[in-house]
Coordinates of N, CA and C in Angstrom, one line a residue:
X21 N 0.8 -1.2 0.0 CA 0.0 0.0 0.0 C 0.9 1.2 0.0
X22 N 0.5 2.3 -1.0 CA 1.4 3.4 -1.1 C 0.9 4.5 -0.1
X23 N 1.6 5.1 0.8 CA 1.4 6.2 1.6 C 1.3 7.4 1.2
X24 N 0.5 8.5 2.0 CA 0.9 9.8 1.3 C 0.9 10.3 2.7
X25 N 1.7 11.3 2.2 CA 2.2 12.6 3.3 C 1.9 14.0 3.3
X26 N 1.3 14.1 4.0 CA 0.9 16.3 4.5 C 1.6 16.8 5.4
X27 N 2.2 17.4 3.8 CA 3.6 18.5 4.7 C 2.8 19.3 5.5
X28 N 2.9 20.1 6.5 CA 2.5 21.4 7.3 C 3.2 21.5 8.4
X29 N 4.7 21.4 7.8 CA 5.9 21.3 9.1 C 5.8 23.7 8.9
X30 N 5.7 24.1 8.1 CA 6.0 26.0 7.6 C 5.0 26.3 8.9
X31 N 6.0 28.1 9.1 CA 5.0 28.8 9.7 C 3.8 29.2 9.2
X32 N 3.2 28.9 8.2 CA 1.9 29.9 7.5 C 1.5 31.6 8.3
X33 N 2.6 31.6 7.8 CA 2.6 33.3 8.1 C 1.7 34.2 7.1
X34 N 1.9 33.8 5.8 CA 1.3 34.5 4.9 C -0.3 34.7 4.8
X35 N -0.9 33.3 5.7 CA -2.3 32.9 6.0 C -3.2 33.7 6.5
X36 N -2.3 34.8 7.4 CA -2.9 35.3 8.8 C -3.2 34.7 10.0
X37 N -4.4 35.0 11.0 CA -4.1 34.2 12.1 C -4.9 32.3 12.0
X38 N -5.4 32.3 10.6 CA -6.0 31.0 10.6 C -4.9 30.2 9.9
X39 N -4.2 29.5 10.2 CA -3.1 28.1 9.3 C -4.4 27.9 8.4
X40 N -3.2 27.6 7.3 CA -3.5 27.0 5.7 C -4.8 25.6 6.2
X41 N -4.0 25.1 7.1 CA -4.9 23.9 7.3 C -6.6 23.5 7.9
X42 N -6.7 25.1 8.2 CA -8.1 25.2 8.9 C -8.9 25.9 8.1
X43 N -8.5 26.3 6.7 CA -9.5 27.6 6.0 C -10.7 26.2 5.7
X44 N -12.0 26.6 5.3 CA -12.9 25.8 5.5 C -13.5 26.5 3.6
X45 N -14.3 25.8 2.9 CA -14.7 26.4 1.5 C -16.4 27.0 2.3
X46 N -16.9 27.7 1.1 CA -18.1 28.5 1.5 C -19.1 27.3 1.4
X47 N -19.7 27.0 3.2 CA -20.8 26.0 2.9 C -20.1 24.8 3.0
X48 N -19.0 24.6 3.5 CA -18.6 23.2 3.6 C -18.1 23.4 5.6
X49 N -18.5 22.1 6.1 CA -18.2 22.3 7.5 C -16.9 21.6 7.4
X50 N -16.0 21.1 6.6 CA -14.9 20.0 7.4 C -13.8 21.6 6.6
X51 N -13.0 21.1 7.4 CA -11.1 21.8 7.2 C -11.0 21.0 5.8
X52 N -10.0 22.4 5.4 CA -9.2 22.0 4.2 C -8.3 20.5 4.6
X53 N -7.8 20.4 5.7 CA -7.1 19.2 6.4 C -8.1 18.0 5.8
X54 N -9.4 18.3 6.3 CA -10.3 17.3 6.7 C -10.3 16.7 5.7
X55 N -10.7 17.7 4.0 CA -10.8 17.5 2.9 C -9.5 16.6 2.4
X56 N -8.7 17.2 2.9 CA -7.3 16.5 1.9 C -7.3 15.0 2.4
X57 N -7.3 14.2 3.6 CA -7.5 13.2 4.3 C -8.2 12.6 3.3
X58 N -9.9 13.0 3.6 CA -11.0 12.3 3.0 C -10.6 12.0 1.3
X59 N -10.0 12.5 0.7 CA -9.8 12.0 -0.8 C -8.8 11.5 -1.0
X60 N -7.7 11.6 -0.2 CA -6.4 10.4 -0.1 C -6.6 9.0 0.0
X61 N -7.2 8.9 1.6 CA -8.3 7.7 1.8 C -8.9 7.5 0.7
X62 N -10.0 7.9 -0.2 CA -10.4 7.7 -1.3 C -10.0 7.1 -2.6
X63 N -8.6 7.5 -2.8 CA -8.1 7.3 -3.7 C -7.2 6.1 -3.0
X64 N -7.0 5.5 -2.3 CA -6.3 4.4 -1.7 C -5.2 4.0 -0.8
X65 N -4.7 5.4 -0.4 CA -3.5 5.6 -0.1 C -3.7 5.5 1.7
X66 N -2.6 4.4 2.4 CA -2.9 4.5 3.5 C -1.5 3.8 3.8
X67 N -1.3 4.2 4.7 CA -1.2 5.2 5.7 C -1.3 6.5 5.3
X68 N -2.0 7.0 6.4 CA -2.3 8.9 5.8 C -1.2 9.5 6.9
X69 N 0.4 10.4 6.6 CA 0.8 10.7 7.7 C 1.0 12.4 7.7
X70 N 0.9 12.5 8.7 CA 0.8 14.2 8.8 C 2.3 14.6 10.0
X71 N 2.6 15.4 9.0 CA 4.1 16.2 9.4 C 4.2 17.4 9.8
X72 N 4.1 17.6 11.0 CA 4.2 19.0 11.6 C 5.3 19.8 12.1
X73 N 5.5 21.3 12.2 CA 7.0 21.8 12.5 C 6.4 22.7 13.1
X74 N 6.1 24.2 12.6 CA 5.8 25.3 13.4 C 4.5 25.5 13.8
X75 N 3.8 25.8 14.5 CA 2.5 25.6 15.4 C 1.6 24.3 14.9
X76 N 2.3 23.4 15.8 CA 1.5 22.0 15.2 C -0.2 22.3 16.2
X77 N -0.3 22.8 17.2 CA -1.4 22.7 17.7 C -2.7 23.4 17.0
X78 N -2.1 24.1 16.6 CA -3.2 25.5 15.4 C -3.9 24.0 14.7
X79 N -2.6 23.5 13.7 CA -2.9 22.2 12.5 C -3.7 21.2 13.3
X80 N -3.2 20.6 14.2 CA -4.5 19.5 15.2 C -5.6 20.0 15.8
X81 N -5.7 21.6 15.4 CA -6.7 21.8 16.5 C -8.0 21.8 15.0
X82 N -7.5 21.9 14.0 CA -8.8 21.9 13.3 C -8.5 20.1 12.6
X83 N -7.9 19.5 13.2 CA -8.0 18.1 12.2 C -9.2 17.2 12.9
X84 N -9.8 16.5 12.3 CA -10.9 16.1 12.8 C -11.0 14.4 12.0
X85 N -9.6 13.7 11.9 CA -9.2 12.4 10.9 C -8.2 11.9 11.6
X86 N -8.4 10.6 11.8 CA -7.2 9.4 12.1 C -6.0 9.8 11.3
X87 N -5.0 10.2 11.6 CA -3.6 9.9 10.4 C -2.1 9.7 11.5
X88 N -1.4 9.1 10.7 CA 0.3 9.2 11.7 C 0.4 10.4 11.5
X89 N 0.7 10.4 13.3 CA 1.6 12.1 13.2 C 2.8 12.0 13.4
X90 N 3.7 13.1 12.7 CA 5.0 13.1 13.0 C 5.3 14.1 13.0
X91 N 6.3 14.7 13.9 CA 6.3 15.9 14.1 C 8.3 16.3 13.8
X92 N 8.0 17.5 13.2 CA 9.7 17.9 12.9 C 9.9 19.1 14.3
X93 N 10.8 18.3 15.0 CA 11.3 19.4 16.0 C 12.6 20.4 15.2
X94 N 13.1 20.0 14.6 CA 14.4 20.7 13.2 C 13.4 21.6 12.5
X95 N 12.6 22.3 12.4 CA 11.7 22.5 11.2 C 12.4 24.2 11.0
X96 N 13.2 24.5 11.8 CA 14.0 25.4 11.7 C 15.0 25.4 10.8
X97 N 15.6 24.4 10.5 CA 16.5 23.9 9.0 C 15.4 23.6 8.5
X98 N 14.5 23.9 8.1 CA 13.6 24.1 6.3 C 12.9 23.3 6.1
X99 N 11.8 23.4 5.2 CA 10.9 22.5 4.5 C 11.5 21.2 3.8
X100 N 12.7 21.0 3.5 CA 13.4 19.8 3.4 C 13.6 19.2 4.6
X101 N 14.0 19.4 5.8 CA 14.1 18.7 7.0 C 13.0 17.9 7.0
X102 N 11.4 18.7 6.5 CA 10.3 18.0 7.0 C 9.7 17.1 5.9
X103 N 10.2 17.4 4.5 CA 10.3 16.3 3.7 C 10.8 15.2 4.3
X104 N 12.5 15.5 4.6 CA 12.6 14.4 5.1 C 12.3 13.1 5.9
X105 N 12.0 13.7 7.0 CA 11.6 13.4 7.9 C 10.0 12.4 7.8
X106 N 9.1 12.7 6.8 CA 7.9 12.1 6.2 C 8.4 11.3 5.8
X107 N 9.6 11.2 4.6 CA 9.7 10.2 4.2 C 10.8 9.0 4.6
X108 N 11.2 9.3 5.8 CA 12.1 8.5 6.8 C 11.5 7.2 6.5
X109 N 12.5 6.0 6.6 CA 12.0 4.7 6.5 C 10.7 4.6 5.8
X110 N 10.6 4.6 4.6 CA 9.5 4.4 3.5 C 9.2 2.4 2.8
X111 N 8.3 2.5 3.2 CA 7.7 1.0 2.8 C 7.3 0.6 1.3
X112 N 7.1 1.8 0.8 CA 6.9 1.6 -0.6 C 7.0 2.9 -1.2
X113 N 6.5 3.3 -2.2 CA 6.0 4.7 -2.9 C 5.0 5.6 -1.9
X114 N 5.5 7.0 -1.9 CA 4.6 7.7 -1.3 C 4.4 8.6 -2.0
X115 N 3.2 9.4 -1.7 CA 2.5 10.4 -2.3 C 2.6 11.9 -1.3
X116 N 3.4 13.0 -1.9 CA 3.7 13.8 -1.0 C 2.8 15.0 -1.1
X117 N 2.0 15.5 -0.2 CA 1.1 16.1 -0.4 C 1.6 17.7 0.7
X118 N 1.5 19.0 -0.2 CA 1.7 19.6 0.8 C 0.3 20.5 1.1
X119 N 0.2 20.9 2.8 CA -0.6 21.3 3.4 C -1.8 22.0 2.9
X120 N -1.5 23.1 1.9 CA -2.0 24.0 1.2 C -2.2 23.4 -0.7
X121 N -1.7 22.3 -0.6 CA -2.4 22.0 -1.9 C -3.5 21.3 -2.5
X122 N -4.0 21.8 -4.0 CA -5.3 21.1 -4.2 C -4.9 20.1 -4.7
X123 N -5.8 19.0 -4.2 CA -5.6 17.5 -5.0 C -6.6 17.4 -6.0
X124 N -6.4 16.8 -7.1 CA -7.0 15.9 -8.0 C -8.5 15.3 -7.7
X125 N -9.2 15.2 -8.0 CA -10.0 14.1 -7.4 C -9.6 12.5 -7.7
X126 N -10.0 11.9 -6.5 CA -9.6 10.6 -6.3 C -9.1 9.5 -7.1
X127 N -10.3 9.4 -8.6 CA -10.0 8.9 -9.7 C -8.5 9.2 -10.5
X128 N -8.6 10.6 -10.0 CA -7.6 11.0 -11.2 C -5.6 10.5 -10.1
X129 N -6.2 10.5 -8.6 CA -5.0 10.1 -7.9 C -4.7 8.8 -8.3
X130 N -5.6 7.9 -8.2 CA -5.5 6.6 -8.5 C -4.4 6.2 -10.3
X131 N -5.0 7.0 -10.7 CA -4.5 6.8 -11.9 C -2.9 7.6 -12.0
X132 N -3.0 8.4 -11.1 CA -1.3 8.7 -11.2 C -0.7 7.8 -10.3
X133 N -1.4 6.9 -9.6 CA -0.6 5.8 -8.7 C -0.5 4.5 -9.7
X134 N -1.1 4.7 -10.6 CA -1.2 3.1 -11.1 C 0.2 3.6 -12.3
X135 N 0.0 5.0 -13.0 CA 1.1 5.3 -13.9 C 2.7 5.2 -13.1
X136 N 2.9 5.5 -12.3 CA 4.2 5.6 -11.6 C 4.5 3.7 -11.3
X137 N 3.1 3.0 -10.9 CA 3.7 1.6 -11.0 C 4.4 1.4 -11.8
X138 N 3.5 1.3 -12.7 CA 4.0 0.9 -14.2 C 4.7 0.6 -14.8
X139 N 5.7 2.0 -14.6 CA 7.0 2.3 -15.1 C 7.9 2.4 -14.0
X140 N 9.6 2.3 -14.6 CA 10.1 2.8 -13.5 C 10.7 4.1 -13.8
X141 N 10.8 4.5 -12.8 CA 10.4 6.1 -12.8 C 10.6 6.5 -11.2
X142 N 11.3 7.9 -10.9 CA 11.3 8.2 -9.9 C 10.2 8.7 -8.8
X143 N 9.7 9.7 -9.8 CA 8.4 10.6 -9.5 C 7.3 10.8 -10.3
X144 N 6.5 10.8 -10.1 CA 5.7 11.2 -10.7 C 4.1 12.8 -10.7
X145 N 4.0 13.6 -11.4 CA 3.2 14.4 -10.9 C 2.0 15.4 -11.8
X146 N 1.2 15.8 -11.6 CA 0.4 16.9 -12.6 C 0.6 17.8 -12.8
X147 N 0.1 18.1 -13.9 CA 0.5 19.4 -15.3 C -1.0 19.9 -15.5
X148 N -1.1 20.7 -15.6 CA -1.9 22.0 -15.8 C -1.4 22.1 -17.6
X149 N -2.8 22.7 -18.3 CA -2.7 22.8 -19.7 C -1.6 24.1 -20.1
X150 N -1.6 24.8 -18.9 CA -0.6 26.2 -19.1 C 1.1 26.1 -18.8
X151 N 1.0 24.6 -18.2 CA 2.2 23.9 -17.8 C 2.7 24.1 -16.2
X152 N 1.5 24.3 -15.8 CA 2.0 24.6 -13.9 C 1.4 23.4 -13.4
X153 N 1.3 23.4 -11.7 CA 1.3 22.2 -11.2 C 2.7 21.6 -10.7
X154 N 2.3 20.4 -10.2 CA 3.5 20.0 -9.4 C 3.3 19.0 -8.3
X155 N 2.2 19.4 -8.0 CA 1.7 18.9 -6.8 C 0.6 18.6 -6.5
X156 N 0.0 17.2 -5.9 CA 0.7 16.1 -5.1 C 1.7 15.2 -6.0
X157 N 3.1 15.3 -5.5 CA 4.1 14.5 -6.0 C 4.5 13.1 -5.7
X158 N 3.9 11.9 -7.0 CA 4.5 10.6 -6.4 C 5.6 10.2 -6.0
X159 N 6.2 9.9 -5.1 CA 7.8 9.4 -5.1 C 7.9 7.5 -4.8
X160 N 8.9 7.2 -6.0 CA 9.2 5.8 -5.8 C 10.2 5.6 -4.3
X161 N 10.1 4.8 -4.1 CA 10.5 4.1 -2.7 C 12.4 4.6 -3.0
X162 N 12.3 4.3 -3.8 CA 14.1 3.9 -4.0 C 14.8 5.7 -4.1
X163 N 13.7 6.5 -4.8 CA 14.0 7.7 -4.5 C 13.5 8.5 -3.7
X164 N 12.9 8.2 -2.5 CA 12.7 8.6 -1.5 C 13.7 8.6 -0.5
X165 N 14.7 7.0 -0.6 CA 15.7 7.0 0.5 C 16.8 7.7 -0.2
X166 N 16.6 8.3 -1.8 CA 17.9 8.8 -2.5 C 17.5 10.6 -1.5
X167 N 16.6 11.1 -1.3 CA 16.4 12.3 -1.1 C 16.2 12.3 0.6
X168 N 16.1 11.4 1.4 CA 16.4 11.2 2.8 C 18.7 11.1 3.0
X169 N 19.0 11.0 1.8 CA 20.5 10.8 2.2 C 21.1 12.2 1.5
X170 N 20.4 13.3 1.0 CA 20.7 14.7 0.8 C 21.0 15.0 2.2
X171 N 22.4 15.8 2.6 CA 22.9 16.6 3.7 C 21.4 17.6 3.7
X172 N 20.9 18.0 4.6 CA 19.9 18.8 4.9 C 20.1 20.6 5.0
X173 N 21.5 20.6 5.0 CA 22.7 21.8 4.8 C 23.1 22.4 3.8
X174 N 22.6 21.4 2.6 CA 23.5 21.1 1.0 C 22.6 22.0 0.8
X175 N 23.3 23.0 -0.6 CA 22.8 23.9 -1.3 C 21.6 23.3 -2.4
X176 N 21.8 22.0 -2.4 CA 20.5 21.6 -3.3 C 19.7 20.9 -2.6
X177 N 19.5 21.2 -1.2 CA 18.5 20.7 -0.1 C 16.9 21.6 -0.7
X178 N 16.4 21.0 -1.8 CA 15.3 21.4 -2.1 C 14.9 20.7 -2.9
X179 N 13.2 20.6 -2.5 CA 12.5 19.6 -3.9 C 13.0 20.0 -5.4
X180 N 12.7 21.0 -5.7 CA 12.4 21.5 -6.7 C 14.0 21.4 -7.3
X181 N 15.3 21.3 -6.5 CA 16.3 21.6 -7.1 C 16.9 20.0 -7.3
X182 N 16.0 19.0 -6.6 CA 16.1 17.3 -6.8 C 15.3 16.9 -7.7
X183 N 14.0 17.5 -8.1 CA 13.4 17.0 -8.9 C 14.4 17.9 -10.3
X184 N 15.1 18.5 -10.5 CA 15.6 19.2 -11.6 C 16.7 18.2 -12.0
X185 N 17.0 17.2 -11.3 CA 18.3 16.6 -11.3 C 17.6 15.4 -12.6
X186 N 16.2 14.8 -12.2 CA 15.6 13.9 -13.0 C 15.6 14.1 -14.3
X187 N 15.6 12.9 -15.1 CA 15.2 12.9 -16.9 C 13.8 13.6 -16.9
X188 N 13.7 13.3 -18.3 CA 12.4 13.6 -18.5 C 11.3 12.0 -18.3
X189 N 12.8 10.9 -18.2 CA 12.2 9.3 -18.7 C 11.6 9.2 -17.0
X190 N 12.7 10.0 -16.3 CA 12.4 9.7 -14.7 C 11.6 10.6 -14.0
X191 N 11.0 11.8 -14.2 CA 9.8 12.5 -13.9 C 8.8 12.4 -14.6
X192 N 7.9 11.5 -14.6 CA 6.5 12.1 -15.6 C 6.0 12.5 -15.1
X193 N 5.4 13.7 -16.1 CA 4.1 14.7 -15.8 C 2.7 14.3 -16.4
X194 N 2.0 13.9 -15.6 CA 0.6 14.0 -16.4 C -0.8 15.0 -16.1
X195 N -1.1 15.1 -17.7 CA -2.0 16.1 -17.5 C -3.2 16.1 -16.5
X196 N -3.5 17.2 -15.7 CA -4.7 17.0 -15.2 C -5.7 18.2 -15.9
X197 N -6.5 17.3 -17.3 CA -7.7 18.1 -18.2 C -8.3 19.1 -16.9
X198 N -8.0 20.2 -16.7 CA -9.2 21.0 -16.1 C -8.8 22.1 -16.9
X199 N -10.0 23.1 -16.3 CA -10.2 24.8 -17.2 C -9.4 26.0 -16.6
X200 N -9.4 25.2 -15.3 CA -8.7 26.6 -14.0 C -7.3 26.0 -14.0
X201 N -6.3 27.0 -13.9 CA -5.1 26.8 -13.7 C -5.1 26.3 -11.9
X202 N -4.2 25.9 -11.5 CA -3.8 25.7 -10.3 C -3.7 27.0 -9.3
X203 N -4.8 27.7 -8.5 CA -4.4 29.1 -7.7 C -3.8 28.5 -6.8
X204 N -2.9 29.9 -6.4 CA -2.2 30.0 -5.1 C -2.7 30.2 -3.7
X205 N -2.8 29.6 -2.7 CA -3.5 29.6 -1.8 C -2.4 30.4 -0.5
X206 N -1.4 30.7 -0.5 CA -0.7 31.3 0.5 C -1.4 32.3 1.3
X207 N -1.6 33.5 0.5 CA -2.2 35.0 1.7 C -3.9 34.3 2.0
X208 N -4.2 35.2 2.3 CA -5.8 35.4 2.5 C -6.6 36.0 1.1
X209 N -5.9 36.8 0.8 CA -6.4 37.5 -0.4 C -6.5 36.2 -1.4
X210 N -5.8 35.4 -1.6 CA -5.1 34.7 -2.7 C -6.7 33.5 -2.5
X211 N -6.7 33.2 -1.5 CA -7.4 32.0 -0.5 C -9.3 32.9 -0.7
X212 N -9.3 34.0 -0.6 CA -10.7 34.8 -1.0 C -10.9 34.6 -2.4
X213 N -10.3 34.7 -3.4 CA -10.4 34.6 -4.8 C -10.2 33.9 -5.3
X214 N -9.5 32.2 -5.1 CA -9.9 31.2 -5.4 C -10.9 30.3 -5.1
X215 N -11.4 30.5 -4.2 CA -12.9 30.0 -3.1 C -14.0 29.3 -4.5
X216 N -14.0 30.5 -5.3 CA -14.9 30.0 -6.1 C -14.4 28.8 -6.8
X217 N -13.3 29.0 -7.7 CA -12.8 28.3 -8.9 C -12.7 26.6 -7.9
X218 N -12.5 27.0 -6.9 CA -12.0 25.2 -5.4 C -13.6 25.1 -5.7
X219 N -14.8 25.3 -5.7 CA -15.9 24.7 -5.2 C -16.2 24.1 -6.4
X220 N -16.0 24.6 -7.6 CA -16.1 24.0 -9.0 C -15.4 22.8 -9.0
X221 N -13.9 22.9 -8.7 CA -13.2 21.9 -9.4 C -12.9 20.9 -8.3
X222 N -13.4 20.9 -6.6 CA -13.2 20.0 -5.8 C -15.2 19.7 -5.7

């Protein structure tokens, strides 16, 4: 069984006083948390583990779902510490999900889990028609322990600068057909004016 991981080790400063993890959509009673859980589970993935660093109590106080918790006390050395640390001793492929991102619907997870079987391949993740996206990122087992043995110090101590190291044969991207690009959910402002396009496409 493949695992996925919810990074929310960051301060969510940009959020204001509510963390990324508790904004709620108009008319829905569960947490963005709650949401991300329930379609993980959905799509098959279990263990569900959740990774905490700067105000983990804010992130538990609105979670309302069974999942492993693990908590980064390091979360001060960076959002790679708390990668890491998620994917410490990995049992198979995981699915890394961060805090504030939108997922796919379930069907379409499934099918990026069954594509990364497949083949071998390190990672795998979604593309947007405009070419954005990124995230939720599959990772194969074998490159999960390759990105647990990066110095946590090293100047390429970042996803984005490990996933640049990959082929094109060893990252696949696959499309996810929607109309809306991927919004940025960081500020509040950002989080008010995507509201609509999230209730459409989740």
């Amino acid at each position: 069984m493949d695992a996925a991981i919810i990074l929310a080790g960051g301060q969510s400063r940009r959020s204001g006083r509510q963390h990324k993890a508790c904004r709620r959509l108009h008319g829905d009673g569960w947490s963005w948390i709650d949401r991300q859980v329930d379609i993980l589970r959905q799509a098959g993935f279990a263990p569900v583990y959740l990774v905490t660093g700067y105000r983990p109590r804010r992130v538990l106080a609105c979670l309302h779902r069974r999942v492993m918790r693990r908590h980064n006390f390091r979360a001060r050395r960076g959002p790679f510490s708390t990668l890491q640390l998620g994917l410490h001793n990995p049992s198979g492929s995981a699915l890394v999900v961060p805090v504030d991102a939108i997922l796919p619907p379930a069907p379409w997870l499934r099918r990026l889990r069954r594509s990364a079987h497949a083949r071998n391949i390190a990672a795998a993740s979604p593309i947007d028609r405009w070419g954005g996206g990124g995230h939720p990122l599959m990772l194969s087992q074998c490159w999960s322990r390759s990105l647990c043995a990066v110095p946590v110090d090293a100047a390429d101590a970042r996803l984005d600068r490990q996933l640049g190291y990959l082929s094109a044969a060893e990252h696949i991207r696959l499309p996810w057909q929607h109309f809306f690009r991927y919004p940025r959910l960081n500020t509040r402002r950002e989080w008010r004016s995507a509201r609509h396009k999230l209730r459409v496409i989740l």
